mmCIF file of C-alpha atoms in Angstrom:
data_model
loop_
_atom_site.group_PDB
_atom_site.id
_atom_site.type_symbol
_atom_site.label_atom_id
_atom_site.label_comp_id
_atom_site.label_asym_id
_atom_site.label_seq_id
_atom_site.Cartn_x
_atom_site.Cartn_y
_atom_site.Cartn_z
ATOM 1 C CA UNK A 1011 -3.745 44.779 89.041
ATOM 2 C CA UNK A 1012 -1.393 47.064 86.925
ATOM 3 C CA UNK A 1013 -0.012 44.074 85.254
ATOM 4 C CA UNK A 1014 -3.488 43.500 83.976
ATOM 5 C CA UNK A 1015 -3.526 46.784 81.963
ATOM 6 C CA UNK A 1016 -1.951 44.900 78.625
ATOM 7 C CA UNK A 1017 -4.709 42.352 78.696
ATOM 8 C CA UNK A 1018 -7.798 44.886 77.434
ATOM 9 C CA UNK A 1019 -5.868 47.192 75.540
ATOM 10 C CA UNK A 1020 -4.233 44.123 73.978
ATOM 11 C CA UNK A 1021 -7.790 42.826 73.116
ATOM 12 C CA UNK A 1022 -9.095 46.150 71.950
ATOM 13 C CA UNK A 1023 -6.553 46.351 69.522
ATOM 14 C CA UNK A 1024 -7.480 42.480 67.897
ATOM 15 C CA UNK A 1025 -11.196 43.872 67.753
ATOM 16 C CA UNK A 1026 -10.116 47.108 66.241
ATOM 17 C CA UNK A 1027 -7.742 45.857 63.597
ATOM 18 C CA UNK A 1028 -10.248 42.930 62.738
ATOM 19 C CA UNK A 1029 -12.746 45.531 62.137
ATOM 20 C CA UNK A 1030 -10.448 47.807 60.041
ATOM 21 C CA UNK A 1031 -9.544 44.897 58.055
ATOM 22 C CA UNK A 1032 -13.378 44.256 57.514
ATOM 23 C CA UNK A 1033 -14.006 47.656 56.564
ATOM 24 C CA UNK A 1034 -11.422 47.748 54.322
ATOM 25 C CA UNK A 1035 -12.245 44.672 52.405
ATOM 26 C CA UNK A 1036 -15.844 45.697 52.196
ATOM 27 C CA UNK A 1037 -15.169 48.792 50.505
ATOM 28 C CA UNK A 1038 -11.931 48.065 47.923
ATOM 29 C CA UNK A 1039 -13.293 44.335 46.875
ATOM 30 C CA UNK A 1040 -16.302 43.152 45.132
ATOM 31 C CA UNK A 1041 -18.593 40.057 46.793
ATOM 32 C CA UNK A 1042 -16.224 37.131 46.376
ATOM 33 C CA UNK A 1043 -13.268 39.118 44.657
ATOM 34 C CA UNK A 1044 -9.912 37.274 45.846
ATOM 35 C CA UNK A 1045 -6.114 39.153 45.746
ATOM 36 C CA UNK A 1046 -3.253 37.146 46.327
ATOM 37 C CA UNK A 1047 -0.995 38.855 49.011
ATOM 38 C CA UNK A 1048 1.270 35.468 49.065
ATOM 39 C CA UNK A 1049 1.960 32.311 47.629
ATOM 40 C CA UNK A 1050 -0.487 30.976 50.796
ATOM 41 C CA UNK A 1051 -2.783 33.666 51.873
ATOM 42 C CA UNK A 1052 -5.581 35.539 50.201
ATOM 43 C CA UNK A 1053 -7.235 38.777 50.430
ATOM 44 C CA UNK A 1054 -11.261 37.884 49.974
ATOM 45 C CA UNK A 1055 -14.428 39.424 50.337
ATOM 46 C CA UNK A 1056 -16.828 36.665 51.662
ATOM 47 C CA UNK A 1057 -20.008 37.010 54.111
ATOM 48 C CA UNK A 1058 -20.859 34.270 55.641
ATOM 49 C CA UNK A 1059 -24.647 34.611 57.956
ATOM 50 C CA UNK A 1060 -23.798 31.273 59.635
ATOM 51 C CA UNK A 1061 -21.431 30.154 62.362
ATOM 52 C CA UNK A 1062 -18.229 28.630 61.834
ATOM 53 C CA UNK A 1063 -18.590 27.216 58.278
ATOM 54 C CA UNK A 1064 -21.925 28.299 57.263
ATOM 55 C CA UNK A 1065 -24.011 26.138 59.821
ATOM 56 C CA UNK A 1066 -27.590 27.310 60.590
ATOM 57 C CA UNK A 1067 -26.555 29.860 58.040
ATOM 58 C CA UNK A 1068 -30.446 29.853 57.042
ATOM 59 C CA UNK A 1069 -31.646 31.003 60.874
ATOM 60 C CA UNK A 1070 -30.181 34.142 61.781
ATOM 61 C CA UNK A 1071 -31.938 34.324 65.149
ATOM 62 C CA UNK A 1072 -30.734 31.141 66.285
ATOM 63 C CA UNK A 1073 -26.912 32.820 64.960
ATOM 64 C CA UNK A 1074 -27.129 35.962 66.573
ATOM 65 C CA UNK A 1075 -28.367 34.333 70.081
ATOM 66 C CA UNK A 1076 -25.498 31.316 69.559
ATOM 67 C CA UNK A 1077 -23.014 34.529 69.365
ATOM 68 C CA UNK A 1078 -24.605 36.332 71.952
ATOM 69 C CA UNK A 1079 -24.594 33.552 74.442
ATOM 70 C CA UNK A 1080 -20.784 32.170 73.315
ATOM 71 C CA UNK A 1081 -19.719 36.269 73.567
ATOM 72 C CA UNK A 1082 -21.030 36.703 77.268
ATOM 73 C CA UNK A 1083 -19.799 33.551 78.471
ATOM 74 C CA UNK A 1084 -16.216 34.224 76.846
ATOM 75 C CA UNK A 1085 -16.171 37.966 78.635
ATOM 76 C CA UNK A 1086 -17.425 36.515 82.041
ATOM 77 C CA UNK A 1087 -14.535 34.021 82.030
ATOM 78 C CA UNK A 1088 -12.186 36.463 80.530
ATOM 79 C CA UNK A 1089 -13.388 38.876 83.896
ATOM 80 C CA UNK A 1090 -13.009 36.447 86.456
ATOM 81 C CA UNK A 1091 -9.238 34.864 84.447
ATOM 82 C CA UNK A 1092 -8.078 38.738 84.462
ATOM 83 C CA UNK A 1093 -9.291 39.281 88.252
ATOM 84 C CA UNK A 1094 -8.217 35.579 89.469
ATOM 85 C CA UNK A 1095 -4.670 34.357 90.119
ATOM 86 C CA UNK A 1096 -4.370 33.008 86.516
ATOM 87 C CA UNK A 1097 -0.929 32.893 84.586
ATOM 88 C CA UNK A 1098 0.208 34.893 81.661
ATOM 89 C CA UNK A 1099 -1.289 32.307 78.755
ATOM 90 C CA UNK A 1100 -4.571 31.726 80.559
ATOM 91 C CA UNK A 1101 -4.934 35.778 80.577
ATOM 92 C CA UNK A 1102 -3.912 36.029 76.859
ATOM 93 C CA UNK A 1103 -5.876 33.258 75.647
ATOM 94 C CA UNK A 1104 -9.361 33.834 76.848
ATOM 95 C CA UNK A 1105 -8.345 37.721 76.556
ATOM 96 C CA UNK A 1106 -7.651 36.823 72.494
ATOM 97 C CA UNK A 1107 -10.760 35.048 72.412
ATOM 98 C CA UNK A 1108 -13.083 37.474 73.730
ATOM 99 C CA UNK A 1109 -11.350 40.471 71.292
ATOM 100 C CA UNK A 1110 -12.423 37.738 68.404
ATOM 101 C CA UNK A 1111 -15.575 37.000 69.893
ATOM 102 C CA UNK A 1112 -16.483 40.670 70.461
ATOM 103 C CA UNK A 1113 -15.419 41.514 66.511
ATOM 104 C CA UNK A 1114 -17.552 39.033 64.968
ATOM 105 C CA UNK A 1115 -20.717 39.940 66.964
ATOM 106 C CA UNK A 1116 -20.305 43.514 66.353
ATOM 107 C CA UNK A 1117 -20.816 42.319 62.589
ATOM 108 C CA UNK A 1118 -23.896 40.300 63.431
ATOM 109 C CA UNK A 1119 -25.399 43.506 65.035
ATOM 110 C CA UNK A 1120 -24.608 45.715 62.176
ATOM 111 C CA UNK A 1121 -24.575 43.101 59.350
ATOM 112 C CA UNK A 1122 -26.216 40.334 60.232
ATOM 113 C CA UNK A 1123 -23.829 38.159 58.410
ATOM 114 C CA UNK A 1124 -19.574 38.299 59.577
ATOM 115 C CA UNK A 1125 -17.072 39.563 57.018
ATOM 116 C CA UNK A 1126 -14.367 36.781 56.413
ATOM 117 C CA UNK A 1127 -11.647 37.834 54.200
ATOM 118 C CA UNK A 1128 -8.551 35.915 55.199
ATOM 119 C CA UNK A 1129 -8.201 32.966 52.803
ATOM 120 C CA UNK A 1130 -4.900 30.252 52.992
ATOM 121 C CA UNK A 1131 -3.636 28.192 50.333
ATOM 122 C CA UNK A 1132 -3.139 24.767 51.630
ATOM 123 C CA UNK A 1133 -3.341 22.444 48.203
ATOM 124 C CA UNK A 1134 -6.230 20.524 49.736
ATOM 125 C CA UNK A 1135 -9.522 22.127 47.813
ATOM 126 C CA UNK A 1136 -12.192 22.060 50.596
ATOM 127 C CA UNK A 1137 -9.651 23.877 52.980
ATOM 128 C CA UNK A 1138 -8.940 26.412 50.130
ATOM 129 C CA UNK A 1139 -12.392 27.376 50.163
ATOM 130 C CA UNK A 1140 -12.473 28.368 53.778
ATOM 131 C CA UNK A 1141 -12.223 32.021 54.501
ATOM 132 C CA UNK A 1142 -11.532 33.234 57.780
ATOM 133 C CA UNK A 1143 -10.552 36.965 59.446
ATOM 134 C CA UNK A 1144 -8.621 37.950 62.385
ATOM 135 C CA UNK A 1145 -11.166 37.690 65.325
ATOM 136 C CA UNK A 1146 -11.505 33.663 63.933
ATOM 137 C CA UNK A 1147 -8.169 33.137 64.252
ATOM 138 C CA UNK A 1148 -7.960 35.184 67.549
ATOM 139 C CA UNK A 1149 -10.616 32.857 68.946
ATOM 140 C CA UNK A 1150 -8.813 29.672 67.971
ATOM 141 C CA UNK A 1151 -5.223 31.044 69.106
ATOM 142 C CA UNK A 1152 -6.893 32.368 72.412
ATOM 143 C CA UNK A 1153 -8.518 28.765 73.025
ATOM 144 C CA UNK A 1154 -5.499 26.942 72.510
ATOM 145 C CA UNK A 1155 -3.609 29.169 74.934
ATOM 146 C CA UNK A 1156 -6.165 29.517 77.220
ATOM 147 C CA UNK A 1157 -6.284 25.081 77.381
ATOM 148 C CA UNK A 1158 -2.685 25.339 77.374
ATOM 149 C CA UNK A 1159 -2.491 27.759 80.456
ATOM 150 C CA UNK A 1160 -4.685 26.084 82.205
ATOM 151 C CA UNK A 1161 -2.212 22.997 82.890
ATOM 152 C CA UNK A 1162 -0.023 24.721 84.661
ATOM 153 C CA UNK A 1163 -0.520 26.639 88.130
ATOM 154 C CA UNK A 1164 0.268 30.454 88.352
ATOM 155 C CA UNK A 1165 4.083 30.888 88.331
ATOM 156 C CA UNK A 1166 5.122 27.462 86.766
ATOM 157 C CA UNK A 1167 5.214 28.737 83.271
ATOM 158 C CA UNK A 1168 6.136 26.566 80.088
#
């Protein structure tokens, strides 16, 4: 069990630097202001009430309970991975994707909308306009690796 130690202090530390990062941008830039930090990436100030990419962005209910329900089936399976016999990318994936998770329902409860700030430059318009943060691209990471871990058995690592 000591090896499992990493795993929540790991996710804590997503959550809490996601929710610096959305502290920060909501107090040093205005509703929709944009800094370059790169050639690629912005630095944005963008709410968005829906889920990913505005849907049911007009029924906050329905939003919170989606998050609520995707949030509590995330930690349950991020329990039983971290408890189980489950390999090293299993346990960081679905422990990535709960710290994500976690982050952007904390904004729902004390927002009702989640701060996005993260923009990337890809030359293609419509995926210009998407703005993400760090619990998004925690929860997308943590996926992959948690699909990717679970094709191979405990101890037969990549």
């Amino acid at each position: 069990m000591k090896k499992n130690k990493f795993y929540p202090l790991g996710g804590t530390t997503v959550f809490l630097v996601d929710q610096w990062a959305k502290h920060y941008v909501e107090k040093n830039l205005k509703m929709g202001e944009k800094r370059k930090l790169t050639e690629k990436l912005e630095l944005r100030r963008i709410h968005n009430p829906g889920i990913c990419l505005g849907v049911f962005a007009n029924k906050p209910e329905k939003v919170k309970k989606l998050t609520e329900a995707g949030t509590g089936i995330v930690t349950v399976i991020q329990m039983l991975t971290l408890l189980g016999n489950s390999n090293i990318l299993r346990k960081t994936g679905i422990t990535l994707a709960a710290a994500g998770a976690w982050s952007n329902l904390t904004d729902r409860y004390h927002k009702e909308k989640v701060v996005d700030y993260i923009g990337v430059k890809t030359g293609k318009e419509k995926l210009d306009q998407v703005t993400y943060n760090l619990g998004d691209f925690a929860i997308g990471a943590g996926g992959v690796l948690w699909v990717l871990g679970s094709m191979f058995k405990k101890g037969k690592e990549l």
